[in-house]
Amino acid sequence: PHQPAARSSAMATAPMAARAMRSARAGPRNQGGCSLRRRAARCEAAPTSTPAAALGGTPVKKTSVLVVGATGTLGRQVVRKLLDDGYDVRCVVRPRPIPADFLRDWGASTVSCDLLDPETIPATMVGVHTVIDCATSRPEEDMMGVDWRGKTALIQTAKAMGIQRYVYFSIANCDKYPNVPLMQVKKRTEDYLAEVGLDYTTIRLCGFMQALVGQYAVPILDEQKVWGTSSSSRVAYMDAVDVAKMTSKVLSTDAVIGKTLTFSGKRSYSSQEIVRLCTALSGSEEPDVNEVPALALRATRAVMSFFQWTRSVADRLAFVDVMGDSEISADMKETYELLGMNESEVATVEDYLQEYFDAMLSKLKEVRAESKSTDFYL
């Protein structure tokens, strides 16, 4: 008897999902072992454009994309840009009391998954051509659990499921700070992804302009204290919207397969320069800046590292070593050429903050006007 289409498709993908679940459950294996070589040989022998068709299922469309970490600062911008560019976007969201309704309102589909539970991963990749990994652990989470064990399980599953493109977001200069746990984990994940055999692109990021709003713009506008460090480090910030735009270009550019790119803003800024810029654009008085000495942060990290329950805090405080006298930026000329873009398509920090303060000051005027119109005097 004729089988319904949905049942036929599920039967076709079931063996693939089962293999992926077994692989993810096993955890990271020896990267030179025979298991990975056998899987790589099978993938090379099969038609790379339609792996599902070889199993009797529906061919996977090149526009089908899975975004991991879709609710974050970068992830949501990637989702929105890909939807605008005509991609079919599926978003991985963690089980949470507050659902990610805004993603569905935009036109994306959502699926629940927990990177700490590898058995939940395979089902998210059925019918997917490209995986974009924007996720990272939250401050309260186990960094090694999410950013290493979870990510390697994600990569293994992508390999087993025949995913044809994989985009991984890392941190600029992660190879220069092996003693900083987060940087070490990012570099290890980069190396693991390169050795597994997927068609990958790694994108290293310097910093997001969005972070400047909460750290500097809001307290300056509210005439509150601004907290910073005494370091003279400089960061070439980028707008997450521009990073998403460039990520969409990556998906349509075969020349970046197997490459590691660094996305960087036009110029780098110190925290003192950002404070002066926010003060000038907002028309505020010079703020009270509290600078925490780097030595104090290092001492706090040393104390935290003695206790098991504060070890994750100590690992994150290790980032103070990156905030020394470093320059977190990169030359973007080659990247722009590869992606067919130019520097003028990317916003500057001045443009971004100007737009923010214009919008906020305009809103404040409206609120004050409404308040005056509703004042009644007896």
CSV table of C-alpha atoms in Angstrom, one decimal:
chain,number,residue,atom,x,y,z
A,1,PRO,CA,0.0,0.0,0.0
A,2,HIS,CA,1.1,3.6,-0.7
A,3,GLN,CA,2.8,5.2,2.3
A,4,PRO,CA,2.1,8.8,3.2
A,5,ALA,CA,4.8,11.3,2.2
A,6,ALA,CA,5.6,12.4,5.7
A,7,ARG,CA,6.1,8.8,6.9
A,8,SER,CA,8.3,8.0,3.9
A,9,SER,CA,10.5,11.1,4.6
A,10,ALA,CA,10.8,10.2,8.3
A,11,MET,CA,11.8,6.6,7.4
A,12,ALA,CA,14.4,7.9,5.0
A,13,THR,CA,16.0,10.2,7.6
A,14,ALA,CA,15.7,7.8,10.6
A,15,PRO,CA,18.9,5.9,9.9
A,16,MET,CA,20.9,9.1,9.4
A,17,ALA,CA,19.6,10.5,12.8
A,18,ALA,CA,20.3,7.2,14.5
A,19,ARG,CA,23.9,7.2,13.4
A,20,ALA,CA,24.3,10.9,14.4
A,21,MET,CA,22.9,10.2,17.9
A,22,ARG,CA,25.3,7.3,18.4
A,23,SER,CA,28.2,9.5,17.3
A,24,ALA,CA,27.2,12.5,19.5
A,25,ARG,CA,26.6,10.2,22.5
A,26,ALA,CA,30.2,8.8,22.1
A,27,GLY,CA,31.7,12.3,22.5
A,28,PRO,CA,34.8,13.6,20.8
A,29,ARG,CA,37.0,10.7,19.4
A,30,ASN,CA,40.6,10.5,18.3
A,31,GLN,CA,40.7,12.9,15.3
A,32,GLY,CA,43.1,10.6,13.5
A,33,GLY,CA,41.0,7.5,14.2
A,34,CYS,CA,39.6,5.1,11.7
A,35,SER,CA,36.0,6.0,12.6
A,36,LEU,CA,36.3,9.6,11.3
A,37,ARG,CA,38.2,8.4,8.2
A,38,ARG,CA,35.4,5.9,7.3
A,39,ARG,CA,32.7,8.6,7.8
A,40,ALA,CA,34.7,11.0,5.6
A,41,ALA,CA,35.1,8.4,2.9
A,42,ARG,CA,31.4,7.7,2.9
A,43,CYS,CA,30.6,11.4,2.6
A,44,GLU,CA,33.1,11.8,-0.3
A,45,ALA,CA,31.6,8.8,-2.2
A,46,ALA,CA,28.0,10.1,-1.8
A,47,PRO,CA,26.6,12.9,-4.0
A,48,THR,CA,27.3,16.0,-1.8
A,49,SER,CA,24.5,18.1,-3.2
A,50,THR,CA,21.7,15.7,-2.4
A,51,PRO,CA,22.6,13.3,0.4
A,52,ALA,CA,19.0,12.8,1.4
A,53,ALA,CA,18.0,11.8,-2.1
A,54,ALA,CA,20.6,9.0,-2.0
A,55,LEU,CA,18.6,7.5,0.9
A,56,GLY,CA,15.3,7.9,-1.0
A,57,GLY,CA,14.2,11.1,0.7
A,58,THR,CA,13.7,14.7,-0.5
A,59,PRO,CA,16.8,16.6,-1.7
A,60,VAL,CA,18.1,19.1,0.7
A,61,LYS,CA,17.8,22.7,-0.5
A,62,LYS,CA,20.9,24.9,-0.4
A,63,THR,CA,18.7,27.6,1.2
A,64,SER,CA,17.9,25.5,4.3
A,65,VAL,CA,19.9,26.8,7.2
A,66,LEU,CA,20.1,25.9,10.9
A,67,VAL,CA,21.1,28.8,13.3
A,68,VAL,CA,22.4,27.8,16.7
A,69,GLY,CA,22.3,30.5,19.3
A,70,ALA,CA,19.5,32.3,17.4
A,71,THR,CA,18.3,34.5,20.3
A,72,GLY,CA,21.7,36.1,21.0
A,73,THR,CA,23.0,39.5,20.0
A,74,LEU,CA,24.5,38.1,16.7
A,75,GLY,CA,22.2,35.1,16.2
A,76,ARG,CA,19.0,37.1,15.9
A,77,GLN,CA,20.6,39.5,13.3
A,78,VAL,CA,21.9,36.5,11.3
A,79,VAL,CA,18.3,35.0,11.3
A,80,ARG,CA,16.8,38.3,10.2
A,81,LYS,CA,19.3,38.9,7.4
A,82,LEU,CA,19.0,35.3,6.0
A,83,LEU,CA,15.2,35.5,6.0
A,84,ASP,CA,15.4,38.8,4.1
A,85,ASP,CA,17.8,37.1,1.6
A,86,GLY,CA,15.3,34.2,1.0
A,87,TYR,CA,16.7,31.5,3.1
A,88,ASP,CA,14.6,28.9,5.0
A,89,VAL,CA,15.8,29.4,8.5
A,90,ARG,CA,15.4,27.0,11.4
A,91,CYS,CA,16.5,28.3,14.8
A,92,VAL,CA,17.8,26.2,17.7
A,93,VAL,CA,16.4,27.5,21.0
A,94,ARG,CA,17.0,26.2,24.5
A,95,PRO,CA,14.1,25.0,26.5
A,96,ARG,CA,13.1,28.1,28.4
A,97,PRO,CA,10.0,29.6,30.2
A,98,ILE,CA,10.0,32.6,27.8
A,99,PRO,CA,9.6,31.4,24.2
A,100,ALA,CA,11.4,33.0,21.3
A,101,ASP,CA,8.2,34.1,19.6
A,102,PHE,CA,9.9,37.0,17.8
A,103,LEU,CA,11.8,34.5,15.6
A,104,ARG,CA,8.6,32.8,14.5
A,105,ASP,CA,7.0,36.3,13.9
A,106,TRP,CA,9.8,37.0,11.5
A,107,GLY,CA,9.1,33.8,9.6
A,108,ALA,CA,11.7,31.4,11.0
A,109,SER,CA,10.9,28.0,12.5
A,110,THR,CA,12.2,27.0,15.9
A,111,VAL,CA,13.3,23.7,17.5
A,112,SER,CA,14.3,23.0,21.1
A,113,CYS,CA,17.8,21.6,21.7
A,114,ASP,CA,20.3,21.6,24.6
A,115,LEU,CA,24.0,21.3,23.6
A,116,LEU,CA,24.6,19.6,27.0
A,117,ASP,CA,22.3,16.8,25.9
A,118,PRO,CA,23.7,15.4,22.6
A,119,GLU,CA,20.7,13.2,21.9
A,120,THR,CA,18.6,16.3,21.3
A,121,ILE,CA,20.9,17.5,18.5
A,122,PRO,CA,20.3,15.1,15.5
A,123,ALA,CA,16.6,15.9,15.0
A,124,THR,CA,17.4,19.6,14.5
A,125,MET,CA,19.6,18.9,11.4
A,126,VAL,CA,17.1,16.8,9.4
A,127,GLY,CA,16.7,18.5,6.0
A,128,VAL,CA,19.3,21.1,6.7
A,129,HIS,CA,22.1,22.1,4.2
A,130,THR,CA,24.1,24.6,6.3
A,131,VAL,CA,24.7,25.0,10.1
A,132,ILE,CA,25.7,28.4,11.5
A,133,ASP,CA,26.9,28.3,15.1
A,134,CYS,CA,26.5,31.6,16.9
A,135,ALA,CA,26.1,30.1,20.3
A,136,THR,CA,28.3,30.6,23.4
A,137,SER,CA,27.9,29.8,27.1
A,138,ARG,CA,26.3,32.3,29.4
A,139,PRO,CA,28.1,33.5,32.5
A,140,GLU,CA,26.2,31.2,34.8
A,141,GLU,CA,26.8,28.1,32.6
A,142,ASP,CA,29.6,25.5,32.4
A,143,MET,CA,31.9,26.9,29.7
A,144,MET,CA,33.6,23.6,29.0
A,145,GLY,CA,30.3,21.8,28.9
A,146,VAL,CA,28.8,24.2,26.3
A,147,ASP,CA,31.7,25.6,24.4
A,148,TRP,CA,33.7,22.4,24.1
A,149,ARG,CA,31.7,19.2,24.8
A,150,GLY,CA,28.5,20.7,23.4
A,151,LYS,CA,30.3,22.2,20.3
A,152,THR,CA,32.2,19.0,19.5
A,153,ALA,CA,29.0,17.0,19.7
A,154,LEU,CA,27.3,19.6,17.4
A,155,ILE,CA,30.2,19.2,14.9
A,156,GLN,CA,30.2,15.4,15.0
A,157,THR,CA,26.5,15.3,14.4
A,158,ALA,CA,26.8,17.7,11.5
A,159,LYS,CA,29.4,15.4,10.0
A,160,ALA,CA,27.3,12.3,10.5
A,161,MET,CA,24.2,13.9,9.1
A,162,GLY,CA,25.9,15.0,5.9
A,163,ILE,CA,25.7,18.8,6.6
A,164,GLN,CA,27.3,20.5,3.6
A,165,ARG,CA,28.4,23.9,5.0
A,166,TYR,CA,29.3,24.8,8.6
A,167,VAL,CA,30.0,28.3,9.8
A,168,TYR,CA,31.6,28.7,13.3
A,169,PHE,CA,32.0,32.0,15.1
A,170,SER,CA,35.1,32.3,17.3
A,171,ILE,CA,37.0,35.2,18.9
A,172,ALA,CA,39.8,37.3,17.4
A,173,ASN,CA,43.3,36.5,18.6
A,174,CYS,CA,42.2,33.3,20.4
A,175,ASP,CA,45.4,31.6,19.2
A,176,LYS,CA,47.5,34.2,21.1
A,177,TYR,CA,46.1,33.5,24.6
A,178,PRO,CA,46.4,29.8,25.4
A,179,ASN,CA,46.3,30.4,29.1
A,180,VAL,CA,42.8,32.1,28.9
A,181,PRO,CA,40.3,29.3,29.2
A,182,LEU,CA,37.6,30.8,26.8
A,183,MET,CA,40.3,31.6,24.2
A,184,GLN,CA,41.8,28.1,24.5
A,185,VAL,CA,38.4,26.5,24.0
A,186,LYS,CA,37.6,28.6,21.0
A,187,LYS,CA,41.0,27.7,19.4
A,188,ARG,CA,40.6,24.0,20.2
A,189,THR,CA,37.1,24.0,18.6
A,190,GLU,CA,38.5,25.8,15.5
A,191,ASP,CA,41.2,23.0,15.2
A,192,TYR,CA,38.7,20.2,15.7
A,193,LEU,CA,36.3,21.6,13.1
A,194,ALA,CA,39.2,21.9,10.6
A,195,GLU,CA,40.2,18.2,11.1
A,196,VAL,CA,36.7,16.6,11.0
A,197,GLY,CA,36.3,17.1,7.2
A,198,LEU,CA,33.3,19.4,6.9
A,199,ASP,CA,33.2,22.3,4.4
A,200,TYR,CA,33.6,24.9,7.1
A,201,THR,CA,34.3,28.7,7.5
A,202,THR,CA,35.5,30.0,10.8
A,203,ILE,CA,34.7,33.7,11.5
A,204,ARG,CA,36.6,35.4,14.3
A,205,LEU,CA,35.0,38.5,15.9
A,206,CYS,CA,36.6,41.4,17.6
A,207,GLY,CA,33.6,43.0,19.5
A,208,PHE,CA,30.0,44.2,19.0
A,209,MET,CA,28.9,47.8,19.0
A,210,GLN,CA,25.8,46.7,20.8
A,211,ALA,CA,27.8,46.1,23.9
A,212,LEU,CA,28.8,49.7,24.0
A,213,VAL,CA,25.2,50.8,24.7
A,214,GLY,CA,24.8,49.1,28.0
A,215,GLN,CA,28.4,49.6,29.2
A,216,TYR,CA,28.8,53.3,28.2
A,217,ALA,CA,25.9,55.0,26.4
A,218,VAL,CA,23.1,54.2,28.9
A,219,PRO,CA,25.0,55.2,32.1
A,220,ILE,CA,26.3,58.4,30.5
A,221,LEU,CA,22.8,59.4,29.3
A,222,ASP,CA,21.4,58.6,32.8
A,223,GLU,CA,24.3,60.5,34.4
A,224,GLN,CA,25.4,57.4,36.3
A,225,LYS,CA,28.9,56.1,37.0
A,226,VAL,CA,30.7,54.4,34.2
A,227,TRP,CA,32.7,51.3,35.0
A,228,GLY,CA,35.9,50.4,33.1
A,229,THR,CA,39.4,49.2,33.5
A,230,SER,CA,42.8,50.9,33.6
A,231,SER,CA,44.0,49.0,30.5
A,232,SER,CA,44.8,50.7,27.3
A,233,SER,CA,43.5,47.9,25.1
A,234,ARG,CA,41.8,48.9,21.8
A,235,VAL,CA,39.0,47.0,20.0
A,236,ALA,CA,37.7,47.4,16.5
A,237,TYR,CA,34.0,47.0,17.1
A,238,MET,CA,31.4,46.0,14.5
A,239,ASP,CA,27.7,46.3,14.3
A,240,ALA,CA,26.1,42.8,14.6
A,241,VAL,CA,23.9,43.8,11.7
A,242,ASP,CA,27.0,44.2,9.5
A,243,VAL,CA,28.4,40.9,10.7
A,244,ALA,CA,25.1,39.2,9.7
A,245,LYS,CA,25.3,40.9,6.3
A,246,MET,CA,28.8,39.5,5.8
A,247,THR,CA,27.8,36.1,7.0
A,248,SER,CA,25.1,35.9,4.3
A,249,LYS,CA,27.9,36.7,1.8
A,250,VAL,CA,29.9,33.8,3.3
A,251,LEU,CA,27.2,31.3,2.5
A,252,SER,CA,27.2,32.3,-1.2
A,253,THR,CA,31.0,32.4,-1.6
A,254,ASP,CA,32.8,29.1,-2.1
A,255,ALA,CA,36.2,30.8,-2.0
A,256,VAL,CA,35.9,31.1,1.8
A,257,ILE,CA,35.4,27.3,2.4
A,258,GLY,CA,38.2,26.0,4.6
A,259,LYS,CA,39.3,29.6,5.6
A,260,THR,CA,39.4,31.4,8.9
A,261,LEU,CA,38.3,35.1,8.5
A,262,THR,CA,38.5,37.9,11.1
A,263,PHE,CA,35.6,40.4,10.9
A,264,SER,CA,36.9,43.8,12.2
A,265,GLY,CA,35.6,47.3,12.3
A,266,LYS,CA,37.3,50.2,10.4
A,267,ARG,CA,39.4,51.3,13.4
A,268,SER,CA,39.9,50.4,17.0
A,269,TYR,CA,38.9,52.4,20.1
A,270,SER,CA,40.1,52.5,23.7
A,271,SER,CA,37.5,52.7,26.5
A,272,GLN,CA,38.5,56.3,27.1
A,273,GLU,CA,37.8,57.2,23.5
A,274,ILE,CA,34.3,55.6,23.7
A,275,VAL,CA,33.5,57.6,26.9
A,276,ARG,CA,34.5,60.9,25.2
A,277,LEU,CA,32.5,60.0,22.1
A,278,CYS,CA,29.4,59.1,24.0
A,279,THR,CA,29.7,62.3,26.1
A,280,ALA,CA,30.0,64.5,23.0
A,281,LEU,CA,27.1,62.8,21.1
A,282,SER,CA,24.7,62.9,24.0
A,283,GLY,CA,25.5,66.4,25.1
A,284,SER,CA,26.0,65.2,28.7
A,285,GLU,CA,28.5,66.4,31.3
A,286,GLU,CA,31.8,64.5,31.8
A,287,PRO,CA,30.8,61.2,33.5
A,288,ASP,CA,32.3,59.8,36.7
A,289,VAL,CA,34.5,57.0,35.5
A,290,ASN,CA,35.5,54.3,37.9
A,291,GLU,CA,38.5,52.4,36.6
A,292,VAL,CA,39.1,49.0,38.1
A,293,PRO,CA,42.9,48.2,38.1
A,294,ALA,CA,43.8,45.1,36.1
A,295,LEU,CA,45.9,44.0,39.1
A,296,ALA,CA,42.7,43.9,41.3
A,297,LEU,CA,40.9,41.7,38.7
A,298,ARG,CA,43.8,39.3,38.6
A,299,ALA,CA,43.9,39.1,42.4
A,300,THR,CA,40.1,38.4,42.4
A,301,ARG,CA,40.6,35.7,39.8
A,302,ALA,CA,43.3,34.0,41.9
A,303,VAL,CA,41.0,33.9,44.9
A,304,MET,CA,38.1,32.6,42.9
A,305,SER,CA,40.2,29.8,41.4
A,306,PHE,CA,40.6,28.2,44.8
A,307,PHE,CA,36.9,27.2,45.1
A,308,GLN,CA,35.2,24.8,42.9
A,309,TRP,CA,31.9,26.7,42.9
A,310,THR,CA,33.6,29.9,41.7
A,311,ARG,CA,35.9,28.3,39.2
A,312,SER,CA,33.7,29.4,36.2
A,313,VAL,CA,33.9,33.0,37.5
A,314,ALA,CA,37.7,32.7,37.7
A,315,ASP,CA,37.9,31.4,34.1
A,316,ARG,CA,36.0,34.4,32.8
A,317,LEU,CA,38.1,36.8,34.9
A,318,ALA,CA,41.1,35.4,33.1
A,319,PHE,CA,40.0,37.5,30.1
A,320,VAL,CA,41.7,40.4,31.9
A,321,ASP,CA,44.9,39.1,30.3
A,322,VAL,CA,43.4,39.9,26.9
A,323,MET,CA,42.5,43.4,28.1
A,324,GLY,CA,46.1,44.5,28.7
A,325,ASP,CA,47.8,46.6,26.1
A,326,SER,CA,46.4,44.6,23.2
A,327,GLU,CA,45.0,45.6,19.9
A,328,ILE,CA,42.0,43.5,18.8
A,329,SER,CA,41.6,44.3,15.2
A,330,ALA,CA,42.5,43.0,11.7
A,331,ASP,CA,43.2,44.1,8.1
A,332,MET,CA,39.9,43.5,6.2
A,333,LYS,CA,41.1,44.2,2.7
A,334,GLU,CA,41.4,40.5,1.6
A,335,THR,CA,38.1,39.6,3.4
A,336,TYR,CA,36.2,42.4,1.5
A,337,GLU,CA,37.7,41.2,-1.8
A,338,LEU,CA,36.6,37.6,-1.1
A,339,LEU,CA,33.1,38.6,-0.2
A,340,GLY,CA,32.7,41.2,-3.0
A,341,MET,CA,32.2,44.0,-0.5
A,342,ASN,CA,33.8,47.3,0.4
A,343,GLU,CA,34.5,49.2,3.6
A,344,SER,CA,31.8,51.8,2.9
A,345,GLU,CA,29.1,49.1,3.5
A,346,VAL,CA,30.1,48.7,7.2
A,347,ALA,CA,29.0,51.2,9.9
A,348,THR,CA,31.4,53.1,12.0
A,349,VAL,CA,31.2,53.4,15.8
A,350,GLU,CA,30.4,57.1,15.4
A,351,ASP,CA,27.5,56.3,13.0
A,352,TYR,CA,26.1,53.6,15.3
A,353,LEU,CA,26.3,55.7,18.5
A,354,GLN,CA,25.0,58.8,16.7
A,355,GLU,CA,21.9,56.9,15.6
A,356,TYR,CA,21.4,55.5,19.1
A,357,PHE,CA,21.6,58.9,20.8
A,358,ASP,CA,19.5,60.6,18.2
A,359,ALA,CA,16.7,58.0,18.7
A,360,MET,CA,17.0,58.2,22.5
A,361,LEU,CA,17.1,62.0,22.8
A,362,SER,CA,14.1,62.2,20.4
A,363,LYS,CA,12.2,59.8,22.5
A,364,LEU,CA,13.0,61.7,25.7
A,365,LYS,CA,11.7,64.9,24.1
A,366,GLU,CA,8.4,63.1,23.2
A,367,VAL,CA,8.0,61.8,26.8
A,368,ARG,CA,8.6,65.2,28.3
A,369,ALA,CA,6.2,66.8,25.9
A,370,GLU,CA,3.5,64.2,26.8
A,371,SER,CA,4.2,64.7,30.5
A,372,LYS,CA,3.7,68.5,30.2
A,373,SER,CA,0.4,68.1,28.2
A,374,THR,CA,-1.0,65.9,31.0
A,375,ASP,CA,0.0,68.2,33.9
A,376,PHE,CA,-3.0,69.7,35.6
A,377,TYR,CA,-2.8,72.6,38.1
A,378,LEU,CA,-5.5,73.4,40.6
